Structures are given as structure tokens and as C-alpha cells.
Tab-separated table of C-alpha atoms and ligand atoms in Angstrom:
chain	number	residue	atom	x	y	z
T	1	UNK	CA	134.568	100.983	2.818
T	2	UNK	CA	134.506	97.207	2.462
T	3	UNK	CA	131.838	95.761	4.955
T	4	UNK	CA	132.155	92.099	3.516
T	5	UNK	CA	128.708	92.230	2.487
T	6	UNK	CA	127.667	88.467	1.236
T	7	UNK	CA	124.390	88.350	-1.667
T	8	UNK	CA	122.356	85.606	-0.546
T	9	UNK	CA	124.444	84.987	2.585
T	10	UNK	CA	123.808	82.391	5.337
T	11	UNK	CA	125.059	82.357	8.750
T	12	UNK	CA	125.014	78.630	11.007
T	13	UNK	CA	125.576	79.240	14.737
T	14	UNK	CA	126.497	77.013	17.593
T	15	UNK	CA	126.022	77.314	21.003
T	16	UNK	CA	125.802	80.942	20.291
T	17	UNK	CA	128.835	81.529	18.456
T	18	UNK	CA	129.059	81.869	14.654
T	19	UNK	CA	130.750	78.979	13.034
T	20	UNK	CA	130.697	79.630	9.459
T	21	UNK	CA	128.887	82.832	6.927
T	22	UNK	CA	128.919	82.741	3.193
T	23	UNK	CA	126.775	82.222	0.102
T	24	UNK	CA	123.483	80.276	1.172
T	25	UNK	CA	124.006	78.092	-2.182
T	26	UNK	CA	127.950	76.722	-0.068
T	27	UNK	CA	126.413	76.252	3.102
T	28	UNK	CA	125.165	72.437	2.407
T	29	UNK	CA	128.490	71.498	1.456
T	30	UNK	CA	130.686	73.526	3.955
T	31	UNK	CA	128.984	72.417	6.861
T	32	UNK	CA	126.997	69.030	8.519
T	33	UNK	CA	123.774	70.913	9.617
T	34	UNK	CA	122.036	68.873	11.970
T	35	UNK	CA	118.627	67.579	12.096
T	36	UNK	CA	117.154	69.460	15.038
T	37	UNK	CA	118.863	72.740	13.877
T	38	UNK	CA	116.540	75.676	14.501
T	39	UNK	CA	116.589	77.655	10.429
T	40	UNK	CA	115.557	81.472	10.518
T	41	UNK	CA	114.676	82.146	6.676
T	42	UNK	CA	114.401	85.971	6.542
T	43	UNK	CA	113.670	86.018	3.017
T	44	UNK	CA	116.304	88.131	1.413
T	45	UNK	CA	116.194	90.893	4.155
T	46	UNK	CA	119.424	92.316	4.656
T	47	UNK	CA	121.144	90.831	8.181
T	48	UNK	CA	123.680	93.287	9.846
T	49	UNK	CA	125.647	92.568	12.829
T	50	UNK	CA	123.421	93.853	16.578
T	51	UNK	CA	124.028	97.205	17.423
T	52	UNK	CA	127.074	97.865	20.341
T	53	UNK	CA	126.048	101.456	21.939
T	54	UNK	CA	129.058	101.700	24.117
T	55	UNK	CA	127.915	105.139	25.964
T	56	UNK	CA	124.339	104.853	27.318
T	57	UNK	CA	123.319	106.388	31.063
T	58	UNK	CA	120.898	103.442	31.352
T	59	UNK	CA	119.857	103.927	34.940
T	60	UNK	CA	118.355	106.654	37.059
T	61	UNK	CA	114.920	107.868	38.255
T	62	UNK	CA	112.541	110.892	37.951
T	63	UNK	CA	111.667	113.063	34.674
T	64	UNK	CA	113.200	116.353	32.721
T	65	UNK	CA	110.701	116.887	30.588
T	66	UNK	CA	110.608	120.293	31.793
T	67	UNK	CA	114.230	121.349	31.360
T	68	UNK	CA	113.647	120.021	28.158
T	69	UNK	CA	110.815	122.345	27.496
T	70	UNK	CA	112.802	125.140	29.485
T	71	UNK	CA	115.853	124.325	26.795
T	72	UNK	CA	113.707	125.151	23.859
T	73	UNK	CA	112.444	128.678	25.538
T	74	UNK	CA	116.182	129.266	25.832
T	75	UNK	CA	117.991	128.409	28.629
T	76	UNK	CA	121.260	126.866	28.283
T	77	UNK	CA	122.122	123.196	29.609
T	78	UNK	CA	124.634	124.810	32.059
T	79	UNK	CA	122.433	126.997	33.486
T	80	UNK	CA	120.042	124.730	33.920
T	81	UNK	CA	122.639	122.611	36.010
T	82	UNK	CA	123.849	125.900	37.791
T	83	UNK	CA	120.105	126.064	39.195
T	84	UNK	CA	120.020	122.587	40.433
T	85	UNK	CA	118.287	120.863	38.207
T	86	UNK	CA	119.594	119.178	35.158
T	87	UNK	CA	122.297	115.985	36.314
T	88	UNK	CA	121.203	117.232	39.967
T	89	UNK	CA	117.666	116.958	40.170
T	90	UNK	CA	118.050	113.124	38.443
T	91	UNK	CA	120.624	112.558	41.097
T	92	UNK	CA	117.558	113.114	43.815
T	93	UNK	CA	114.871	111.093	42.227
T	94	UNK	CA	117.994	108.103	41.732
T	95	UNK	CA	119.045	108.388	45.253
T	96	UNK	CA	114.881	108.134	46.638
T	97	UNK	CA	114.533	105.142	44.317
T	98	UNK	CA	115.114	101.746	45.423
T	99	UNK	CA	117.612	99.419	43.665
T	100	UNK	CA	113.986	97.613	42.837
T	101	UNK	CA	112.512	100.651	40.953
T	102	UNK	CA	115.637	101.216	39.207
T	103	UNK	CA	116.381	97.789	38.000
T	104	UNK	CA	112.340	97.637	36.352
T	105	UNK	CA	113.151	100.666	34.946
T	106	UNK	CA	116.602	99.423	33.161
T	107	UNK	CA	114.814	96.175	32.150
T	108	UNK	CA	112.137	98.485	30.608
T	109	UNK	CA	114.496	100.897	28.556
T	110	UNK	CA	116.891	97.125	27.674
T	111	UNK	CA	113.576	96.430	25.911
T	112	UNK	CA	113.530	99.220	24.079
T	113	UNK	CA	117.302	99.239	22.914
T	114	UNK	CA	117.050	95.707	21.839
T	115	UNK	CA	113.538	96.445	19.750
T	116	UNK	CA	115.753	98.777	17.991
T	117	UNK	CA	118.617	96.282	17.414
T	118	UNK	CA	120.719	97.026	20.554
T	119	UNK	CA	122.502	93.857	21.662
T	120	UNK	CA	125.086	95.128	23.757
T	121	UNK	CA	125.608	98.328	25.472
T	122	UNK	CA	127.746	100.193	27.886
T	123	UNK	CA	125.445	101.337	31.610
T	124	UNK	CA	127.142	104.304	33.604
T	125	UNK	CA	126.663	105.144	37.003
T	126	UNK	CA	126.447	108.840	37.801
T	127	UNK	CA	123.252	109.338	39.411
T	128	UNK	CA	124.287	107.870	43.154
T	129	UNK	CA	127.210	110.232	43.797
T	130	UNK	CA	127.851	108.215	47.508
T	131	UNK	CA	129.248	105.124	47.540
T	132	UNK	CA	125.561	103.615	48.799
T	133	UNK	CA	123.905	104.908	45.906
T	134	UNK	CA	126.433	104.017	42.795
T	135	UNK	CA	126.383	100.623	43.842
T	136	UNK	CA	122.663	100.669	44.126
T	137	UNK	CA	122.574	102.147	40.146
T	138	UNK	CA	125.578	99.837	39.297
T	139	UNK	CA	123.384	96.770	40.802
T	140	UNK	CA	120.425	97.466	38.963
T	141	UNK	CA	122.015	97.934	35.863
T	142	UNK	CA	122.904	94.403	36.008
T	143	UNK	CA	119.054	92.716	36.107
T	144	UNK	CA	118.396	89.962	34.064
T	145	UNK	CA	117.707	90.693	30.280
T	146	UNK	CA	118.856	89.317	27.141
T	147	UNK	CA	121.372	92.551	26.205
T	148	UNK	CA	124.918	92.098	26.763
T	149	UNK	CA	126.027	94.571	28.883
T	150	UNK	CA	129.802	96.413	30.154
T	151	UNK	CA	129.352	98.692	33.333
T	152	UNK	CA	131.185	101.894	33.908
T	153	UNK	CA	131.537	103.440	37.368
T	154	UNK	CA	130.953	107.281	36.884
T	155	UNK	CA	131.030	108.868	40.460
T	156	UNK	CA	132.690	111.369	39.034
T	157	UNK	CA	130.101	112.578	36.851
T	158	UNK	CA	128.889	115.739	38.708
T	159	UNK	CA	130.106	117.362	42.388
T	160	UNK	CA	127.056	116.606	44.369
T	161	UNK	CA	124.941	119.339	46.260
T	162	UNK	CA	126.590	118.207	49.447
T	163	UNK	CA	129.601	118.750	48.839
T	164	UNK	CA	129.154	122.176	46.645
T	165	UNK	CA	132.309	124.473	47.028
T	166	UNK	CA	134.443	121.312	48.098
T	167	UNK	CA	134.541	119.644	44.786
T	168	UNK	CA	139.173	117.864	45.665
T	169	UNK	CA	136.794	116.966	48.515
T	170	UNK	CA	134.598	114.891	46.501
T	171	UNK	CA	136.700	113.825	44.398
T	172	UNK	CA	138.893	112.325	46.931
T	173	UNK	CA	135.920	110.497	48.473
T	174	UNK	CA	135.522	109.133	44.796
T	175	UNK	CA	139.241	108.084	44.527
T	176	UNK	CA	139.613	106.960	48.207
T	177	UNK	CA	136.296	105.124	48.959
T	178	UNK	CA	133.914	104.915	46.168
T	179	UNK	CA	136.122	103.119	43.364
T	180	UNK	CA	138.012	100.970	45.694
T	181	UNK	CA	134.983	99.472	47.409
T	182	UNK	CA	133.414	98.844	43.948
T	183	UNK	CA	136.363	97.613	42.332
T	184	UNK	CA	135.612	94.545	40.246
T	185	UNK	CA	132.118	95.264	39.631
T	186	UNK	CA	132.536	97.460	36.931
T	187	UNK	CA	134.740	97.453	33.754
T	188	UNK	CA	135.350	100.801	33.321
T	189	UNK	CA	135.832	103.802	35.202
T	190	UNK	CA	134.333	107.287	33.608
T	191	UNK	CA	134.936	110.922	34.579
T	192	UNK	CA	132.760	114.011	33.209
T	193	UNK	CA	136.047	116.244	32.384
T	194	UNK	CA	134.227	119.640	30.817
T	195	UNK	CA	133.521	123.041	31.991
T	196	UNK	CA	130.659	122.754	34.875
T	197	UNK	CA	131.868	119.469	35.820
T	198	UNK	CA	135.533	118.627	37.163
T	199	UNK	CA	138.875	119.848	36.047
T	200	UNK	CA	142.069	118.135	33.757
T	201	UNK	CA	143.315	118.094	36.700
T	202	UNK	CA	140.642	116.601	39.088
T	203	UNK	CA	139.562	114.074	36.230
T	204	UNK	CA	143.490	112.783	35.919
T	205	UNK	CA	142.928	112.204	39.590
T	206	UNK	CA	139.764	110.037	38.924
T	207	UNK	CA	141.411	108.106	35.725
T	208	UNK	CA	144.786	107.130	37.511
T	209	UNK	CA	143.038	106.225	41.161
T	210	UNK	CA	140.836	104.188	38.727
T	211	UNK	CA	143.871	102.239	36.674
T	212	UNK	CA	145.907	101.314	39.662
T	213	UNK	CA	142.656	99.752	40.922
T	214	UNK	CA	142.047	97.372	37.447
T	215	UNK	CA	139.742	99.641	36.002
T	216	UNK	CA	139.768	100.712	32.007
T	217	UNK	CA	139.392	104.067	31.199
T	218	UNK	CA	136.696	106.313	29.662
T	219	UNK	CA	136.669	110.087	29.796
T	220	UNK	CA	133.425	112.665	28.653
T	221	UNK	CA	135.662	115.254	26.808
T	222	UNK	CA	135.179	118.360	24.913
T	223	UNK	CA	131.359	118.375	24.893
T	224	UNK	CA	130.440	121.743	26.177
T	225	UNK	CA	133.675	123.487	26.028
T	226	UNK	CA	137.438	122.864	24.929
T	227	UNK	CA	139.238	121.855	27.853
T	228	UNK	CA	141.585	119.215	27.734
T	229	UNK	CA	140.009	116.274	28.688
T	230	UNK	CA	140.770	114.741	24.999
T	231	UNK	CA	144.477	115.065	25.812
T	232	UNK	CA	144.207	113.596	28.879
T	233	UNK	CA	142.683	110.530	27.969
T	234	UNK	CA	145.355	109.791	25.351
T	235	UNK	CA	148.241	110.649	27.725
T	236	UNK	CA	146.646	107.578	29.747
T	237	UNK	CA	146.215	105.433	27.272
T	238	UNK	CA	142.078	105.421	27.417
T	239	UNK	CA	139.865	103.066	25.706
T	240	UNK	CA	137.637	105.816	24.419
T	241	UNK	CA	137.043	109.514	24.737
T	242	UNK	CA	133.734	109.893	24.509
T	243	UNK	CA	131.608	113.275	22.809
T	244	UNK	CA	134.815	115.285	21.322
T	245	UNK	CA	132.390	118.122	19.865
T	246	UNK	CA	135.305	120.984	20.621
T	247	UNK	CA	138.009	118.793	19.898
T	248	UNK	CA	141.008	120.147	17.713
T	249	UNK	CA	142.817	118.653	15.159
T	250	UNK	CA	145.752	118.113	17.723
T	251	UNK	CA	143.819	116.352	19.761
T	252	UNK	CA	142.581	113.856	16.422
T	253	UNK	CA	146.208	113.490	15.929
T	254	UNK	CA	146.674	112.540	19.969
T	255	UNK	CA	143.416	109.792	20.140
T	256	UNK	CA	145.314	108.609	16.424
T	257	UNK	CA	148.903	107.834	18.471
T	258	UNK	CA	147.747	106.604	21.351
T	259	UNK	CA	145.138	104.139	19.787
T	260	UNK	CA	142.122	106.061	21.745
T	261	UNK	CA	138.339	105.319	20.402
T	262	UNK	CA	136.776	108.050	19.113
T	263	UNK	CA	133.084	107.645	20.720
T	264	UNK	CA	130.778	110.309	18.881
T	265	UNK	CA	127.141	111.346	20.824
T	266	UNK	CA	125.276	112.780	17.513
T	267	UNK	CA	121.851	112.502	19.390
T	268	UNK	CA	123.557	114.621	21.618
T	269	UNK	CA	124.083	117.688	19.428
T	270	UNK	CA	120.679	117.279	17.596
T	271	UNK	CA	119.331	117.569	21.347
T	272	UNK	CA	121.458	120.643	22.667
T	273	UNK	CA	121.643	122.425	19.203
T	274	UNK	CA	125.246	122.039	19.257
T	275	UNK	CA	127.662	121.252	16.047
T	276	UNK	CA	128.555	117.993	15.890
T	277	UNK	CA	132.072	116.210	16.515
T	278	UNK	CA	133.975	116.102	13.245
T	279	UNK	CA	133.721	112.358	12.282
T	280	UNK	CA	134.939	112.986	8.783
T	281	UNK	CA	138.115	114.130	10.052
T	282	UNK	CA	138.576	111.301	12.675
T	283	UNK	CA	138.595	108.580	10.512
T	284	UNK	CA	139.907	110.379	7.487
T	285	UNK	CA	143.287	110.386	10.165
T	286	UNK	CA	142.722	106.662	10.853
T	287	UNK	CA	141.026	106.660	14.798
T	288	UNK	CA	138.136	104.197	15.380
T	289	UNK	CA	134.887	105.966	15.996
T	290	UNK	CA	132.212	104.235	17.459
T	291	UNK	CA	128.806	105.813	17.235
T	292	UNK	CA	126.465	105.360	20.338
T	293	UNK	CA	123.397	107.193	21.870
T	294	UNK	CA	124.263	108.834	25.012
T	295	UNK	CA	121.030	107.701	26.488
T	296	UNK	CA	120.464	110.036	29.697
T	297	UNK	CA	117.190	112.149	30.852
T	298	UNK	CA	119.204	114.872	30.071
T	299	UNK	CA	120.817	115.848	27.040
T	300	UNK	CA	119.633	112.622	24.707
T	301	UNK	CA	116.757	110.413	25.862
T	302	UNK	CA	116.475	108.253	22.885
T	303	UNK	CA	117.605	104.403	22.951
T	304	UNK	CA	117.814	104.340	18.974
T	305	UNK	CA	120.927	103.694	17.557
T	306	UNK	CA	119.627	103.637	13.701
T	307	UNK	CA	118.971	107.646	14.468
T	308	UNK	CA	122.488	108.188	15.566
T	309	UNK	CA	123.518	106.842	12.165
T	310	UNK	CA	121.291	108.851	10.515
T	311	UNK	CA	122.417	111.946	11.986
T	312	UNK	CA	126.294	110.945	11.358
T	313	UNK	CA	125.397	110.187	7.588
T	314	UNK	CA	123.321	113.854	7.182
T	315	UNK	CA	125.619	115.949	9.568
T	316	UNK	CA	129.169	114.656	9.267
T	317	UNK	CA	128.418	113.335	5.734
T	318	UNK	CA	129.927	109.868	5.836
T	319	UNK	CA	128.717	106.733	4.194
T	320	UNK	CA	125.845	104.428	5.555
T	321	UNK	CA	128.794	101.953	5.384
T	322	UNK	CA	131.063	104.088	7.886
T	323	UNK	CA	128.296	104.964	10.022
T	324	UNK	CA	127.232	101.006	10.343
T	325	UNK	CA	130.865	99.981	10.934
T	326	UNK	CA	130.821	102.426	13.961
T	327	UNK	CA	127.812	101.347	15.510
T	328	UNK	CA	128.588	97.773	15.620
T	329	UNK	CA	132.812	97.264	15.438
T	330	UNK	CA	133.598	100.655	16.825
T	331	UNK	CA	131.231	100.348	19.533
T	332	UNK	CA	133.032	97.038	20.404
T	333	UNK	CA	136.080	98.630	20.480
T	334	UNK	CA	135.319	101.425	22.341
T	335	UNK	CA	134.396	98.327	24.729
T	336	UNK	CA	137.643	96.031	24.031
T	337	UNK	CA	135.348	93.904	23.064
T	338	UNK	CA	136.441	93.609	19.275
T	339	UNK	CA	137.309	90.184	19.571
T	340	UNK	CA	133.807	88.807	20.820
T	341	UNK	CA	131.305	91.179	19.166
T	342	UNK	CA	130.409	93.769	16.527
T	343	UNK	CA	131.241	91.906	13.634
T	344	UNK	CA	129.158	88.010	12.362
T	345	UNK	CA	132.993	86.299	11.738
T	346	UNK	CA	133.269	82.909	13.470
T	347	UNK	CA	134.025	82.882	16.605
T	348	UNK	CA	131.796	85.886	17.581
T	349	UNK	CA	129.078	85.644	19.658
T	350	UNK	CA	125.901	85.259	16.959
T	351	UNK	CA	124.472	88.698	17.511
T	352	UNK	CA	122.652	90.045	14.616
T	353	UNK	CA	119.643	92.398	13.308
T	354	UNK	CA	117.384	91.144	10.590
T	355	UNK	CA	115.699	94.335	8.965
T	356	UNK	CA	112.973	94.994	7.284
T	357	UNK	CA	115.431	96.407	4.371
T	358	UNK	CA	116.979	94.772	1.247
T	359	UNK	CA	120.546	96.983	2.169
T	360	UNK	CA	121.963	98.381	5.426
T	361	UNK	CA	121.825	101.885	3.422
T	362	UNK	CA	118.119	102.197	4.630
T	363	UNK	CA	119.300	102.611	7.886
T	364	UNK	CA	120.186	106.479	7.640
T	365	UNK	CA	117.825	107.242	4.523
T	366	UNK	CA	114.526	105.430	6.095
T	367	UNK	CA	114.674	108.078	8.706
T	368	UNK	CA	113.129	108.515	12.056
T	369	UNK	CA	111.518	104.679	11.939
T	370	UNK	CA	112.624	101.074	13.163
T	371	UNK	CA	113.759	99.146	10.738
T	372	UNK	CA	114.492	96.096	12.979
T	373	UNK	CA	112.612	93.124	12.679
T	374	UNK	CA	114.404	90.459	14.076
T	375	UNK	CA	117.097	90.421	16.673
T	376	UNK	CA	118.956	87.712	17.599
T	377	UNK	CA	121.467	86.966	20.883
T	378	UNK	CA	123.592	84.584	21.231
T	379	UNK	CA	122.021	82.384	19.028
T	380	UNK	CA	118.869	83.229	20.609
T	381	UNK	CA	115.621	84.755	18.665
T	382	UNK	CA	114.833	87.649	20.861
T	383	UNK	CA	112.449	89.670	18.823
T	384	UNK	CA	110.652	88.360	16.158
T	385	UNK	CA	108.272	90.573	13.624
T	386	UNK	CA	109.382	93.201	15.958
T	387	UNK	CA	107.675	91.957	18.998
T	388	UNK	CA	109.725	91.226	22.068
T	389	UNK	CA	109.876	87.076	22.744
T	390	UNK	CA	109.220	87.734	26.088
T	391	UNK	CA	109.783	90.778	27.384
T	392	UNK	CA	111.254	91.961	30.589
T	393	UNK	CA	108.313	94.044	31.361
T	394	UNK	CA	104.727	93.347	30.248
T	395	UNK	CA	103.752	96.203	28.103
T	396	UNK	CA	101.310	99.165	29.622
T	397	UNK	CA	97.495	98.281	29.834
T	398	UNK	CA	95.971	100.732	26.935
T	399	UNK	CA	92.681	102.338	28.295
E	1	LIG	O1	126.801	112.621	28.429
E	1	LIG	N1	127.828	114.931	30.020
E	1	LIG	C1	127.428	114.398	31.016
E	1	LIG	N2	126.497	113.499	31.127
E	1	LIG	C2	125.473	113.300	30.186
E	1	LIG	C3	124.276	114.123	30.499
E	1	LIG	C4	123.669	113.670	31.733
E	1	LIG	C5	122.422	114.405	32.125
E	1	LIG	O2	122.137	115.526	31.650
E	1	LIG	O3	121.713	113.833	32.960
E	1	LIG	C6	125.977	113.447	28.790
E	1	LIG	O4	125.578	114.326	28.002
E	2	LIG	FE1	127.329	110.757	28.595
């Protein structure tokens, strides 16, 4: 795969946009730089585009350590959901939190994304589950911080205890009341389409309520069972279906036709011992994968993208090019944002990683470390020698 890699490039920026990348030795004559220009000499490290996660669970309250502990003796995510805790027992700390509590919390995890070269990155909902509560997560989602981010309205992530037995009851509340009233305030609408969730049926509900209001669509398909959500998504025309571990190759030919991303949770699988989606075969059949982290208390607490790239490279087997391209242009597309980020080609907003590499190939070999250095936003240094420029949250007092 051709990345458009540049020896000894340079990249000038203006008013946060790239204007011009090439050989450092052209940029004198290709461009008037001006006096007060601020110059970032990295000193031959390599410079990738920032990271796009485009499926992260950013914000909700309360801890799973437990489950997670419970998980490893043996009991299965579903049944840990079937005894109210897993996605249930977050949804009761996130409803007792205040929008407060959760937004210190998101600006404390944004931290941590962009210290390991996140720059932009998709927030669900899904912890609220009443109209009250979504827009409370959906609010604090949205406090002040230096990553870009695209919100995704996912009331339809679990039936909540209320309503247990009476799940076409929820989901009419969500179709009826919850997206309408929150129309415009997110990009995307998201359903959890799997066994121990909701239905094909239910989630088609959920996607179409969701398109006639202005929303774009995302579906969670295929990550605990085969069930059809893959399908589904295409037959809708979808941005992304996101997870795919059970999909079939019907449903890679279906995502191909209708021009569906391909948005693969590897942190996922390496958490629940599952396989992992078949990203060989994706893009061997021409579908854009994006590679993101799933970020959630549940089944992948981790904001680093670099290990999702790792685990692509060592499970699925593709290249350290492949697995770059999908964490930075796939993730855009998975966010139709293509044609503003995930790539350093002028016009873009200038969003890159400076790492403490020589090649972008470190990223999956140079395992289970941060190799970011530098991050810049919009033009903006955000992290330099890894240390936050000024951070959203001062760090912990160390006793
Ligand atoms: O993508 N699949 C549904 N939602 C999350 C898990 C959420 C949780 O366990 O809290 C996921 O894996
Ligand atoms: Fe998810």
C-alpha cells in the first residue's frame, strides 16, 4: 500500500489547515514562509497523520473492574449483562452522575486519547437510556478540549431495567421522543443490533426513525452472535457497521456494494477472548475499514489506538501500512469526514503525530508503549515531549 510517505518531508500550515507537504530541501522555494512563523523541527522523527477513533463510548460513570475480574474466572459477557450488571450497572452510576462529573471525566479520558495521538474521535451515548439522561451524556461529551469530536446518539444501546419485558416499548420511546427531541445535537444515530440487545427488526426501527430525522447511521453488528445487523446497515445505506466479528462473506460483499465502512473493535476481541473480525478479507474485497478502540468500561477500556494497530497487524496479519491507513483515513470515513481529516494533504485540518520512531512500522512492532511525542491540532502544539500543553485536568497529587 502506497501511504505517500515523503524522506525528509516538511509540512507549512495556516490557520490550521495544511497548505503545502513535500521534501524539506523544496519548501524555501515553494512557499513565502513568514517571519513570525512558529517552526517545529522534530529531527527526522517520522510524522503520521493524528489518530481518528471513530467508535469510542467516551462518557459514563462508575467502575467494572469486577466483571472484569468475574470475566477471567469465567463468566461470559452476556451473562454478566443477564444479571444486571455489565451495560446496566454503568447505566446506574451514569444516570446518579451529574452532567458536571461526567464532563471532568470525558475531559480526563480526551487527555488520555490525545497523549496517545487521538485527535478526533467519535462519543456515544448509551448510558442515559431516558431522554433526561442521553442528553446529559451527549452534553458532557461536548466540554471544552482540544480533540475534535462527532457525537452519536445511542439510546438504543441496551433495554433499560425499567422497561424489562417491554423492550417495542422502549424502543418506541427511543424513536418517538428521545431522537426527535435531540435531533441536531448529534451526528449520528447508533443502535446495538446483536443477540442480548435489540432485534433486525427493532434496530431497523431505530435506524429509519433516525434518517427521516437528519441523522447518519451507525449500527453495532455481529459482535456476539450472527444476526443480521450487517445486512441491515447496508440495506440503509449506513456510514459504518461497526465490530463485524461473525460477519460472513455475504455480508463483506453487502458493506462492498453499498459503500458501508467496515469499523473493526480489535481491543475488543483481545478483551472478550473472541476471534477477531476478518480484516484481511474486507479490504482484500475493496471496503474501507477503519480501526478504532471501542473505549467503554465494559468490553475495552483502553484509549490507545497504536494497540488496536498492533493487534490488527499480529491477528489479522495486515501491513503496518494498512493498519495506519485505517486508523487515520478509515476512521474519517467511517465519520464522513474524509474530506477534512485523516490524511496531511492541503486543505486538511493540520492534525498530526510526531513519534518517537524513524517509520510508522514501529507502531505495531514497538508493542504495548506510546510512541507519541508530539501531537499537534489544528495547527496547534498540544503535547509536546509527551506532556500535555495544558491539560484539561491537572494530573493526580502522588503521595
Ligand atoms: O461496543 N456492544 C455494545 N456496547 C459496547 C460495550 C458496552 C459496555 O459493556 O459497557 C461495545 O462492546
Ligand atoms: Fe461499542
Amino acid at each position: 500500500m502506497d501511504l505517500g510517505l515523503i524522506p525528509h518531508g516538511a509540512v507549512a500550515a495556516r490557520e490550521g489547515r495544511v497548505v503545502w507537504t513535500g521534501p524539506e530541501t523544496e519548501i524555501a522555494d515553494a512557499l513565502e514562509v513568514p517571519d513570525d512563523a512558529v517552526v517545529v523541527d522534530v529531527e527526522g522523527a517520522a510524522v503520521i497523520p493524528g489518530f481518528v477513533d471513530a467508535h469510542t463510548h467516551l462518557t459514563w460513570a462508575g467502575d467494572r473492574a469486577a466483571e472484569y475480574g468475574a470475566r477471567l474466572a469465567g463468566a461470559t459477557y452476556l451473562e454478566i449483562q443477564a444479571a444486571c450488571g455489565g451495560i446496566t450497572s454503568t447505566v446506574r452510576a451514569t444516570r446518579a452522575a451529574t452532567e458536571e462529573q461526567l464532563a471532568a471525566l470525558a475531559a480526563r479520558r480526551l487527555d488520555s486519547f490525545l497523549r496517545h495521538g487521538t485527535t478526533t474521535l467519535e462519543a456515544k451515548t448509551g448510558y442515559g437510556l431516558t431522554l433526561e439522561d442521553e442528553a446529559k451524556q451527549l452534553d458532557a461529551g461536548k466540554v471544552a478540549h482540544p480533540v475534535r469530536r462527532v457525537h452519536t446518539l445511542l439510546a438504543a444501546h441496551l433495554t433499560p431495567e425499567e422497561y424489562a419485558g417491554r423492550e417495542d416499548e422502549y424502543i418506541s420511546l427511543v424513536c418517538d421522543r428521545i431522537l426527535p427531541a435531540l435531533a441536531g445535537q448529534a451526528e449520528f444515530v447508533d443502535v446495538f443490533c446483536d443477540e442480548g440487545a435489540f432485534t433486525v427488526e427493532q434496530s431497523r426501527r431505530v435506524l429509519e426513525a433516525g434518517r427521516s430525522l437528519g441523522y447518519r447511521l451507525k449500527i453495532h453488528a455481529e459482535e456476539l452472535a450472527h444476526t443480521g445487523g450487517t445486512a441491515l446497515a447496508a440495506s440503509l445505506g449506513a456510514v459504518s457497521a461497526d465490530h463485524l466479528i461473525h460477519i460472513t462473506p455475504d455480508d463483506v460483499a453487502l458493506l462492498k456494494e453499498a459503500g458501508t465502512v467496515a469499523v473493526l473493535l480489535p481491543g475488543t476481541s483481545y478483551t472478550l477472548h473472541t476471534t477477531y473480525a476478518p480484516m484481511r478479507e474486507l479490504l482484500s474485497a475493496g471496503v474501507t475499514v477503519a480501526l478504532a478502540t471501542d473505549f467503554n468500561p465494559g468490553s475495552c477500556y483502553s484509549e490507545n489506538l497504536q494497540m488496536s494497530i498492533s493487534l490488527a497487524c499480529q491477528e489479522d496479519r495486515v501491513t503496518p501500512a494498512e493498519a495506519l491507513r485505517a486508523a487515520t483515513m478509515g476512521g474519517a470515513a467511517a465519520l464522513g469526514l474524509q474530506h477534512e481529516i485523516g490524511s496531511l494533504e492541503p486543505g486538511k485540518y493540520c492534525d498530526l503525530l510526531v513519534l518517537d520512531a524513524a517509520s510508522h512500522q514501529e507502531l505495531p512492532y514497538h508493542w504495548g508503549v506510546n510512541l507519541v511525542a508530539g501531537v499537534i491540532v489544528g495547527g496547534e502544539v498540544v503535547v509536546r515531549d509527551r506532556q500535555l500543553v495544558s491539560p484539561a485536568v491537572a494530573p493526580r497529587a502522588t503521595h
